[in-house]
PDB file of C-alpha atoms in Angstrom:
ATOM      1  CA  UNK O   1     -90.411 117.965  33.776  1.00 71.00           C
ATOM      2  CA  UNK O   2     -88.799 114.856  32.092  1.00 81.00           C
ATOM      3  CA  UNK O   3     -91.131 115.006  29.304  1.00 86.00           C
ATOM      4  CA  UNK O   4     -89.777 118.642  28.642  1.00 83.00           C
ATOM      5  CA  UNK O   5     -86.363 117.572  28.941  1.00 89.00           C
ATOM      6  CA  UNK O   6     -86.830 114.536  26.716  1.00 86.00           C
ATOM      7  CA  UNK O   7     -88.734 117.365  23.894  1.00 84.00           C
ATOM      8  CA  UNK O   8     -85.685 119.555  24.044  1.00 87.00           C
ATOM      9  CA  UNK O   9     -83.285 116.829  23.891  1.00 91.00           C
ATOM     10  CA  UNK O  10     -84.494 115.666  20.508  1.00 91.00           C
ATOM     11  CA  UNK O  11     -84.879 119.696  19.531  1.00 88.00           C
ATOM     12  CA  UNK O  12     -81.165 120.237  19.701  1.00 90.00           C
ATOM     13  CA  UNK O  13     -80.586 116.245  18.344  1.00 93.00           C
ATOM     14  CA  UNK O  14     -82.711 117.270  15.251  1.00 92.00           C
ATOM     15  CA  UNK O  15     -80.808 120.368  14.736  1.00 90.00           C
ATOM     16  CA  UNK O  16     -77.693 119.231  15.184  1.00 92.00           C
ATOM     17  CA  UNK O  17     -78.376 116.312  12.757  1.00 92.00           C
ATOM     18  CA  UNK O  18     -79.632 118.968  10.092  1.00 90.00           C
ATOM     19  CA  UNK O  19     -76.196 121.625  11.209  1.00 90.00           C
ATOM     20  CA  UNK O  20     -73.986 118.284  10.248  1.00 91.00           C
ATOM     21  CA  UNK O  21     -75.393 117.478   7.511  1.00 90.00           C
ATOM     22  CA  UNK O  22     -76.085 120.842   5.728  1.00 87.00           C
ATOM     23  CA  UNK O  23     -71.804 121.016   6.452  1.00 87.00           C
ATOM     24  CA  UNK O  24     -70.859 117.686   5.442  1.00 86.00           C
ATOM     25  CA  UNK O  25     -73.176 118.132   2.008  1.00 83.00           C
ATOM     26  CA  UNK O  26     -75.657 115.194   2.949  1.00 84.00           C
ATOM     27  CA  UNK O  27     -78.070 117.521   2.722  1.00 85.00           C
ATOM     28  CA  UNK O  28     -77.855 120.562   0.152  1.00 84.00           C
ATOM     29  CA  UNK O  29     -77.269 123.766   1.552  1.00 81.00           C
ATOM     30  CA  UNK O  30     -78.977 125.436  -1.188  1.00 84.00           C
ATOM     31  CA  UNK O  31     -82.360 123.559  -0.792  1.00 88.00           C
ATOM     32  CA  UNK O  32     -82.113 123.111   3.318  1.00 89.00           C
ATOM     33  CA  UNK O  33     -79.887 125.896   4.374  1.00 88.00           C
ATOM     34  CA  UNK O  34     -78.347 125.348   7.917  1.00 90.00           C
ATOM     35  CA  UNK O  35     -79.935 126.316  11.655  1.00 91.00           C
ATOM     36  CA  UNK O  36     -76.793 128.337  12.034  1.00 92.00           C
ATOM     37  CA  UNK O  37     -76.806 130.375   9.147  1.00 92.00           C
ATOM     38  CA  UNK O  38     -81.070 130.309  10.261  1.00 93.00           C
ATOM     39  CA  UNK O  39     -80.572 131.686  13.627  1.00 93.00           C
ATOM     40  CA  UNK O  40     -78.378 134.572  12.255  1.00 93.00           C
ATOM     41  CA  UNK O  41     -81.154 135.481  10.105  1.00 92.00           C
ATOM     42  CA  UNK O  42     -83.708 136.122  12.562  1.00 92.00           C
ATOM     43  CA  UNK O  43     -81.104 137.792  15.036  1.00 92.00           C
ATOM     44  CA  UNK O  44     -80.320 140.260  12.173  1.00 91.00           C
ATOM     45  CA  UNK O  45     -84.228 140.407  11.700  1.00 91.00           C
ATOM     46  CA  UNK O  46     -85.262 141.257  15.221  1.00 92.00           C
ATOM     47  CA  UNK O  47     -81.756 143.260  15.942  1.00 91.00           C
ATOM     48  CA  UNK O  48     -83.100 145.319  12.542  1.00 87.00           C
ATOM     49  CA  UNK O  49     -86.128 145.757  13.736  1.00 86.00           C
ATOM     50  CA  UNK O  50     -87.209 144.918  10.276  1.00 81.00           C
ATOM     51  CA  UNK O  51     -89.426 141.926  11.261  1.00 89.00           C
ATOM     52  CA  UNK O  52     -91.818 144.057  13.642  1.00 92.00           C
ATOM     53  CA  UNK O  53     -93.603 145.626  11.122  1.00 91.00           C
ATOM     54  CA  UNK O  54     -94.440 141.958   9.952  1.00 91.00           C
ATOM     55  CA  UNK O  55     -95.199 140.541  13.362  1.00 91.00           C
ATOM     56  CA  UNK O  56     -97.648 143.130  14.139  1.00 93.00           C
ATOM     57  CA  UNK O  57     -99.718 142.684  10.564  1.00 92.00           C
ATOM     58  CA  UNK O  58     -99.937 139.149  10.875  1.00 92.00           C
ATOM     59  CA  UNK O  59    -101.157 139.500  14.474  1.00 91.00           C
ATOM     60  CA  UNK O  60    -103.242 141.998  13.914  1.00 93.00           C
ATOM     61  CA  UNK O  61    -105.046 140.324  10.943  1.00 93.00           C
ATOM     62  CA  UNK O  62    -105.356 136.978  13.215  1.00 92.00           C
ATOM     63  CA  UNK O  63    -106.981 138.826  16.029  1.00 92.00           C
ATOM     64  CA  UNK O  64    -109.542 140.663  13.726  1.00 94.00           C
ATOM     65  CA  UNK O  65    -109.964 137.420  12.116  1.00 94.00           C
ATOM     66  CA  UNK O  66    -110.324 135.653  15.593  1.00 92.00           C
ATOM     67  CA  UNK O  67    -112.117 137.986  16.799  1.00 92.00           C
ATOM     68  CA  UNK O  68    -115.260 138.822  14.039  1.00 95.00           C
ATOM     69  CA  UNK O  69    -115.046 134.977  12.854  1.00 93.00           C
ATOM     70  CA  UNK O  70    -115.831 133.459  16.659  1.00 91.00           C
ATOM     71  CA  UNK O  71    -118.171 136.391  16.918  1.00 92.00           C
ATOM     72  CA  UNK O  72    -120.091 135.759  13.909  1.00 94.00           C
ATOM     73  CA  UNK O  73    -120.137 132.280  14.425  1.00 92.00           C
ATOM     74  CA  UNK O  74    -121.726 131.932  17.587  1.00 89.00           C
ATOM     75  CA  UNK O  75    -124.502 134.227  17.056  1.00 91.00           C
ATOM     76  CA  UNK O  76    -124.981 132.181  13.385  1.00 92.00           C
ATOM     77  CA  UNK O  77    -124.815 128.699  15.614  1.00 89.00           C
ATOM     78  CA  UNK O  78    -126.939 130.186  18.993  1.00 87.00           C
ATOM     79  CA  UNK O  79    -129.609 130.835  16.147  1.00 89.00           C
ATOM     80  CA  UNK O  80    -129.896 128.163  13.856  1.00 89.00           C
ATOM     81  CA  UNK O  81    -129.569 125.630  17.149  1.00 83.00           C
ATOM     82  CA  UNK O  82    -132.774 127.614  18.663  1.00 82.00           C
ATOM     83  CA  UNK O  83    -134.192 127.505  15.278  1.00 85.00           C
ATOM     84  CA  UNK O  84    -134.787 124.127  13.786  1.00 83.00           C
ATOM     85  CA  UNK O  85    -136.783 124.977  10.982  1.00 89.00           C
ATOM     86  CA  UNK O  86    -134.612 128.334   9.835  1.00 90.00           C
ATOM     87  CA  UNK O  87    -131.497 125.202  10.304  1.00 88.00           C
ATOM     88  CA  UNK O  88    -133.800 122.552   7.719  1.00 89.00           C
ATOM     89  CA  UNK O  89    -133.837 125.499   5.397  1.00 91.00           C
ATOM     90  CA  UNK O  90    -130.078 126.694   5.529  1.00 91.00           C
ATOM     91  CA  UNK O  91    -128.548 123.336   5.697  1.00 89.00           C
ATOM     92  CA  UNK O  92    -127.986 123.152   2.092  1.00 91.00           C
ATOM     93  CA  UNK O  93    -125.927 126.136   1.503  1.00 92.00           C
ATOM     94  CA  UNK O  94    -124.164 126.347   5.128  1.00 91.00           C
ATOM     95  CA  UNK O  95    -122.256 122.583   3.390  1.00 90.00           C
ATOM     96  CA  UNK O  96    -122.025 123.854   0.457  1.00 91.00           C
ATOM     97  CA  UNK O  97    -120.106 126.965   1.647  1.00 90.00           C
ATOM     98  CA  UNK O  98    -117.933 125.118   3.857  1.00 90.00           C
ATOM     99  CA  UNK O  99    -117.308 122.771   0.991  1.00 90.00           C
ATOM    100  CA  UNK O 100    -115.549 125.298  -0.710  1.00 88.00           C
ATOM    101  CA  UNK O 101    -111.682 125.287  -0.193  1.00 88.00           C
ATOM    102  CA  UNK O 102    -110.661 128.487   1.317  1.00 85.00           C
ATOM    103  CA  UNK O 103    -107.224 129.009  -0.758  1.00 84.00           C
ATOM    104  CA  UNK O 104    -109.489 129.384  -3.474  1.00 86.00           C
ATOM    105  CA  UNK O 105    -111.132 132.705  -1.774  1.00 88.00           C
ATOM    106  CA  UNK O 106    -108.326 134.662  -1.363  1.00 86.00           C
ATOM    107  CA  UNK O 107    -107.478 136.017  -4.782  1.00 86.00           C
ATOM    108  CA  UNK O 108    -111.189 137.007  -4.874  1.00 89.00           C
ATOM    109  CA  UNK O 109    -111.241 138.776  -1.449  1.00 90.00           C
ATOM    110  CA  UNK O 110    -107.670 140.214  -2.703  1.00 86.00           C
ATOM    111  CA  UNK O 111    -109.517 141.637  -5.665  1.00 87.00           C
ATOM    112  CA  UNK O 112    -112.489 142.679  -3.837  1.00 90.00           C
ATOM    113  CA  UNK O 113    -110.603 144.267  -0.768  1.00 89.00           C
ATOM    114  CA  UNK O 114    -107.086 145.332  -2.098  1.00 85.00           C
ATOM    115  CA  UNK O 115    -104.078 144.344  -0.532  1.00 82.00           C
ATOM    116  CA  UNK O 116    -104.442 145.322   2.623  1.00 86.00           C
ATOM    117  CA  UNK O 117    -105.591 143.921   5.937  1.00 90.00           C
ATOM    118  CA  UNK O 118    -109.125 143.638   5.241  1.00 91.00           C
ATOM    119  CA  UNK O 119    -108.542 141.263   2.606  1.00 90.00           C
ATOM    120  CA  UNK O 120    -106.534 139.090   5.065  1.00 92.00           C
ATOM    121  CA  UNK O 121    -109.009 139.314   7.582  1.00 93.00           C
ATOM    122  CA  UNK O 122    -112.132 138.339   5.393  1.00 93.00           C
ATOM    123  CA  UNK O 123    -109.692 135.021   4.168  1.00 93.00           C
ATOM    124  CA  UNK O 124    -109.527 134.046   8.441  1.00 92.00           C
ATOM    125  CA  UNK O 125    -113.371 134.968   8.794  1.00 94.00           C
ATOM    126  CA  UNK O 126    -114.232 132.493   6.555  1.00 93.00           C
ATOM    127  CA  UNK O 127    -111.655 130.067   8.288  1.00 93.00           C
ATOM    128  CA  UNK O 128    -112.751 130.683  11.811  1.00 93.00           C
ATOM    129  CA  UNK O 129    -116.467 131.430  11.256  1.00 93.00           C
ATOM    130  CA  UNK O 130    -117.501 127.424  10.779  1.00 92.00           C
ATOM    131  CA  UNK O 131    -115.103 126.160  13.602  1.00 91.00           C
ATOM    132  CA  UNK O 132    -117.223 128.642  16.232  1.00 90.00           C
ATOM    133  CA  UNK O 133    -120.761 128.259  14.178  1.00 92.00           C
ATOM    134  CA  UNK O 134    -120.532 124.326  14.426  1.00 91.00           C
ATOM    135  CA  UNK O 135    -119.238 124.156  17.871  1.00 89.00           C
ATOM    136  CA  UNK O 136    -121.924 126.448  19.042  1.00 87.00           C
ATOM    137  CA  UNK O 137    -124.540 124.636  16.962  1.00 88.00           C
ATOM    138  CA  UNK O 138    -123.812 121.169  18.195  1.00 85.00           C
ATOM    139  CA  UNK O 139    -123.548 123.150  22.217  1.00 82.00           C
ATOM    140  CA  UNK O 140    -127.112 124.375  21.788  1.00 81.00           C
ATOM    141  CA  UNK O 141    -129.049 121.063  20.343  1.00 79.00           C
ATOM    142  CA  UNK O 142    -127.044 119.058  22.944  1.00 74.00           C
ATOM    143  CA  UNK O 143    -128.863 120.132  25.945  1.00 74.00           C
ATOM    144  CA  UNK O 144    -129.875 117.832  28.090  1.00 68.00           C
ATOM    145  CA  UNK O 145    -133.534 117.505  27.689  1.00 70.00           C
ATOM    146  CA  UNK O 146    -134.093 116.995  30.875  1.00 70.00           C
ATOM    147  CA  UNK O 147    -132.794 120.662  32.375  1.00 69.00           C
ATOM    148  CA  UNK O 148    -134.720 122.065  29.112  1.00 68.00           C
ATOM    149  CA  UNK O 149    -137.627 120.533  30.874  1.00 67.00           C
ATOM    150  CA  UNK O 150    -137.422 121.505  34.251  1.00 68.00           C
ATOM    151  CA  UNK O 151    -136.391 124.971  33.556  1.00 70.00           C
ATOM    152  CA  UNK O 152    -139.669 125.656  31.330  1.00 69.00           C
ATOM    153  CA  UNK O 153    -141.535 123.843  34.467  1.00 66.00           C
ATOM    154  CA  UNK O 154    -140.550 126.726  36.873  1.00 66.00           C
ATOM    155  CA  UNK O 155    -141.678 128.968  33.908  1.00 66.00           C
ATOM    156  CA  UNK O 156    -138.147 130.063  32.518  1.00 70.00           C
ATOM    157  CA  UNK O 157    -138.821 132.366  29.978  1.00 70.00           C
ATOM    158  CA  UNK O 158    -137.107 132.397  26.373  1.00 71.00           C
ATOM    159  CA  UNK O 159    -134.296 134.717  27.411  1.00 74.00           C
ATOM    160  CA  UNK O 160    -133.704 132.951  30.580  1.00 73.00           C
ATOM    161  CA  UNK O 161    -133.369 129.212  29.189  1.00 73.00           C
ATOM    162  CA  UNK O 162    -131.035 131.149  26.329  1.00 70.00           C
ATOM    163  CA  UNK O 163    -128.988 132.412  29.170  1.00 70.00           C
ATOM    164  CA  UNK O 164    -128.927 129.756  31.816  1.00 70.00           C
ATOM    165  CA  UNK O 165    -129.523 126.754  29.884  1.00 74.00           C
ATOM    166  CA  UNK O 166    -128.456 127.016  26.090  1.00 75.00           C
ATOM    167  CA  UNK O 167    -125.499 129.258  26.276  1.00 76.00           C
ATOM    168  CA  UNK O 168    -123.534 127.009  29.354  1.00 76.00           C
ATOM    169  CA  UNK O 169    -124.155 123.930  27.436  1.00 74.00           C
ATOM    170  CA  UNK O 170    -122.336 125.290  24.774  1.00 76.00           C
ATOM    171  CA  UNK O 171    -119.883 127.236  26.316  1.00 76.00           C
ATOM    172  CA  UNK O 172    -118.018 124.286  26.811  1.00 76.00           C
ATOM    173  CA  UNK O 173    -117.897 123.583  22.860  1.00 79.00           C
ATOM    174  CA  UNK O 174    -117.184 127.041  22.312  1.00 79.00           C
ATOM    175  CA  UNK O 175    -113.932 127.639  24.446  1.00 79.00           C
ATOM    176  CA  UNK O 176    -113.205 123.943  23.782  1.00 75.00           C
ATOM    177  CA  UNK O 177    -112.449 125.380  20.141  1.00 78.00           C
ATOM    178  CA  UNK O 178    -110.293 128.557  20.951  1.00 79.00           C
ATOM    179  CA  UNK O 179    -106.998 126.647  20.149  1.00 78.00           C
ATOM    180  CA  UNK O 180    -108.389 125.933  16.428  1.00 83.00           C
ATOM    181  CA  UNK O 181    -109.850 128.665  15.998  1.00 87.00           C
ATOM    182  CA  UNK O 182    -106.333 130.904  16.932  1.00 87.00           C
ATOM    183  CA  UNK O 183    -104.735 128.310  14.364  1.00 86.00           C
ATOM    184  CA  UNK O 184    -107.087 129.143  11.501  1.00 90.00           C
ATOM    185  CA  UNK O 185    -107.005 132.609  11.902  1.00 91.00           C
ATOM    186  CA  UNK O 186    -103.257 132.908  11.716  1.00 91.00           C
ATOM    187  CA  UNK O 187    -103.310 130.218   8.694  1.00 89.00           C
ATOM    188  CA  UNK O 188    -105.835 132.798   7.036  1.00 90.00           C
ATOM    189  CA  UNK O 189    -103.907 135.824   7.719  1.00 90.00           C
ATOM    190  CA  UNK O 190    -100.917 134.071   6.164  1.00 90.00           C
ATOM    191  CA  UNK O 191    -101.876 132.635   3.602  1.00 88.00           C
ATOM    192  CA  UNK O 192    -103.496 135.608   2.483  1.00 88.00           C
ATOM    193  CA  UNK O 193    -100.545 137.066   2.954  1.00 88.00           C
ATOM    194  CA  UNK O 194     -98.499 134.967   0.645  1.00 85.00           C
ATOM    195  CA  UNK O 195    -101.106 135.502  -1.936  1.00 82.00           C
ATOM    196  CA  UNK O 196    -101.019 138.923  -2.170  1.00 80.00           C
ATOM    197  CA  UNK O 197     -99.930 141.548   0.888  1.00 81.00           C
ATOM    198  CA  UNK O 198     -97.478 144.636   1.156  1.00 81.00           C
ATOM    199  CA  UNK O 199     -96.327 143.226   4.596  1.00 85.00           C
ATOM    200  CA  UNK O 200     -96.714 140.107   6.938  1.00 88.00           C
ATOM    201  CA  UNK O 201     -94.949 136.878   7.900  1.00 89.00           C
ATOM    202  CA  UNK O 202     -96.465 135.476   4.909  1.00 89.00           C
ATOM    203  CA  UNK O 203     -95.498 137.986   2.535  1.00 90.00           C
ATOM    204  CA  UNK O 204     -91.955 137.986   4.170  1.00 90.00           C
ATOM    205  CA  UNK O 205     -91.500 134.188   3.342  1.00 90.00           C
ATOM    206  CA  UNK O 206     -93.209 134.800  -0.275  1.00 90.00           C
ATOM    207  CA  UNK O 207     -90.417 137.146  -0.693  1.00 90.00           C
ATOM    208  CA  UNK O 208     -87.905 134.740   0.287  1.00 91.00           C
ATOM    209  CA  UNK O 209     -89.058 132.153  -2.181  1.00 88.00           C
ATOM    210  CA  UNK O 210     -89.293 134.787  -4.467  1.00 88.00           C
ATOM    211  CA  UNK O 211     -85.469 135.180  -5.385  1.00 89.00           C
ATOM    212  CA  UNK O 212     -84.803 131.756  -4.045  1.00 90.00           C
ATOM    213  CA  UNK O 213     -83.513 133.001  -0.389  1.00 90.00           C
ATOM    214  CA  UNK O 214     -84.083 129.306   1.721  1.00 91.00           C
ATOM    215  CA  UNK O 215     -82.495 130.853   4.794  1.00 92.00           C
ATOM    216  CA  UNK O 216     -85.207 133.546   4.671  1.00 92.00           C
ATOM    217  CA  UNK O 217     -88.022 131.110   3.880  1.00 92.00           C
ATOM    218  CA  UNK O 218     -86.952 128.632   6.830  1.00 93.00           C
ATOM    219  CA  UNK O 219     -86.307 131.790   8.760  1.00 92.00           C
ATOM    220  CA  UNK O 220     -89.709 133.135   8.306  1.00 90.00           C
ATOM    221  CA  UNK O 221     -91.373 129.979   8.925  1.00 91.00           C
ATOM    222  CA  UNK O 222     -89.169 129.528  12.150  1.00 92.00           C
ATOM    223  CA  UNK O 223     -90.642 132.793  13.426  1.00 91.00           C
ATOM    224  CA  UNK O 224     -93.990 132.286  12.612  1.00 89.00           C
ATOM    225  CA  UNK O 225     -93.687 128.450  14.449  1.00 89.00           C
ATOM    226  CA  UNK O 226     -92.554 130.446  17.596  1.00 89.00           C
ATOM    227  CA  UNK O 227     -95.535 133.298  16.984  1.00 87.00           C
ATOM    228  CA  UNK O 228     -98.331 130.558  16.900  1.00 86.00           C
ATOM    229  CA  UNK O 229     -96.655 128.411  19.207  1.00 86.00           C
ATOM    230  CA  UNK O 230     -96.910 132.048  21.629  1.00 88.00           C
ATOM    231  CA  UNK O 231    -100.652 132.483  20.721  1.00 85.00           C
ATOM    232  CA  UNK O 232    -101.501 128.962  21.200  1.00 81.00           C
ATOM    233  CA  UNK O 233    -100.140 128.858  24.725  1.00 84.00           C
ATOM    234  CA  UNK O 234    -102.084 132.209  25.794  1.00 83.00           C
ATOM    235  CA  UNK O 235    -104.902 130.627  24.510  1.00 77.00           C
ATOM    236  CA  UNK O 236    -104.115 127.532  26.572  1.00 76.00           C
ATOM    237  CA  UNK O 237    -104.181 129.344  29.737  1.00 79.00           C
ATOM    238  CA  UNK O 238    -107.163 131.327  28.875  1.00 75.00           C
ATOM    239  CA  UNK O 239    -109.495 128.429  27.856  1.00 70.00           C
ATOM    240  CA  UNK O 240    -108.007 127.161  31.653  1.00 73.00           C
ATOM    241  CA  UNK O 241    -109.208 129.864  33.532  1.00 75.00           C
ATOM    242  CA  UNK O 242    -112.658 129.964  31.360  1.00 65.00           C
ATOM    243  CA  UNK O 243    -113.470 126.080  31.632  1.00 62.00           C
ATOM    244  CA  UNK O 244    -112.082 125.872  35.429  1.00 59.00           C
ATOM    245  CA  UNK O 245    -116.061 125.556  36.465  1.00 53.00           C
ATOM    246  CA  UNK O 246    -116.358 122.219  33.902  1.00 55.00           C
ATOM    247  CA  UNK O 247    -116.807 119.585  35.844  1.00 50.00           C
ATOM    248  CA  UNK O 248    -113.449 117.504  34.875  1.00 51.00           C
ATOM    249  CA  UNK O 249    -113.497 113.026  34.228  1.00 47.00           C
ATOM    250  CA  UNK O 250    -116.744 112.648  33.068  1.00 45.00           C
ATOM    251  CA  UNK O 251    -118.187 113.337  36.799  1.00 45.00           C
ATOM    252  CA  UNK O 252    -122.086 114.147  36.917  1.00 42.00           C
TER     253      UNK O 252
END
């Protein structure tokens, strides 16, 4: 409790600092704009309705994004872990593509899928597919050896080791990652969106910027702090209730 008291106190000390000195002309209004004029933007926003529309793009573009990019990945990692040679083979190009900055995707997926959503959600795929397929993949070939062994001794079959053994050992990586993989998927959505989109938080901000509007930029980024900040705490409390069987401190 006095940790949360101590993070609002220097909330409000931070924007009062930046109210006084956006009014005393310490800091330029034009480039910094003031948390007053910030907060009036997003209360005509919401009272507007105008910023719903937005809101619900971006969030559904994250979840799609979340949702096909975890999917893919895990399937990806579950077989290239139970495959070692198929893994030898595909190393190569799995670095390569992550090598490749995502930014530089987007106009590319914008071309190839318009616009719209899908183009948003291909740009978070690519973002959230290696954070899954890497967790998963590092879950799977760190099984203890040991269970592996016994399990085959009582004659577990394929299937069986797949689900008792390899998926719980890398469950743990896998939900472990949730939080990043929520953050990449809303970074892909946006940015996307900023790129090159009819709607979104990102395209609301890139509108902003456009004809130099700094209360609308800060105000866009304000509401999109509070939307991840929402997502990341229902993630938080899902990934509790998933990992409440982990064993917690290191105990055997």
């Amino acid at each position: 409790m006095r940790i949360r008291t101590y993070q609002v106190g220097l909330l409000f000390l931070l924007i009062l600092l930046w109210e006084w000195g956006s009014r005393t002309g310490r800091l330029d209004s034009f480039f910094f704009s003031q948390p007053t004029a910030i907060l009036a933007r997003i209360g005509a926003w919401f009272s507007g309705g105008e910023v719903y529309r937005h809101l619900y793009i971006t969030g559904l573009e994250t979840l799609l994004a979340f949702l096909f990019g975890t999917l893919f990945g895990v399937v990806f990692g579950l077989w290239l872990g139970l495959s070692p040679r198929a893994a030898l083979v595909l190393d190569p190009f799995i670095k390569a593509l992550n090598a490749i900055p995502r930014v530089t995707l987007a106009p590319l997926f914008t071309l190839w899928f318009g616009l719209g959503v899908l183009s948003k959600v291909a740009l978070g795929v690519t973002l959230v597919f290696f954070v899954a397929f890497f967790n998963t993949y590092q879950g799977v070939r760190e099984v203890n050896p040991l269970v592996l062994a016994n399990a085959r001794l009582l004659g577990a079959s394929r299937w069986a080791l797949l689900r008792h053994v390899y998926l719980p050992s890398a469950a743990g990586w896998i939900f472990s990652s949730l939080r990043t993989s929520v953050g990449f998927a809303v970074i892909g959505a946006v940015v996307g969106e900023y790129l090159g989109a009819s709607a979104g938080l990102g395209y609301l901000i890139a509108q902003a910027e456009g004809v130099f509007d700094t209360t609308g930029v800060f105000a866009g980024i304000m509401v999109l702090m509070a939307f991840v900040l929402l997502l990341d705490s229902g993630v938080g409390a899902l990934e509790r209730q998933l990992l409440v069987w982990q064993v917690k401190g290191g105990a055997g």
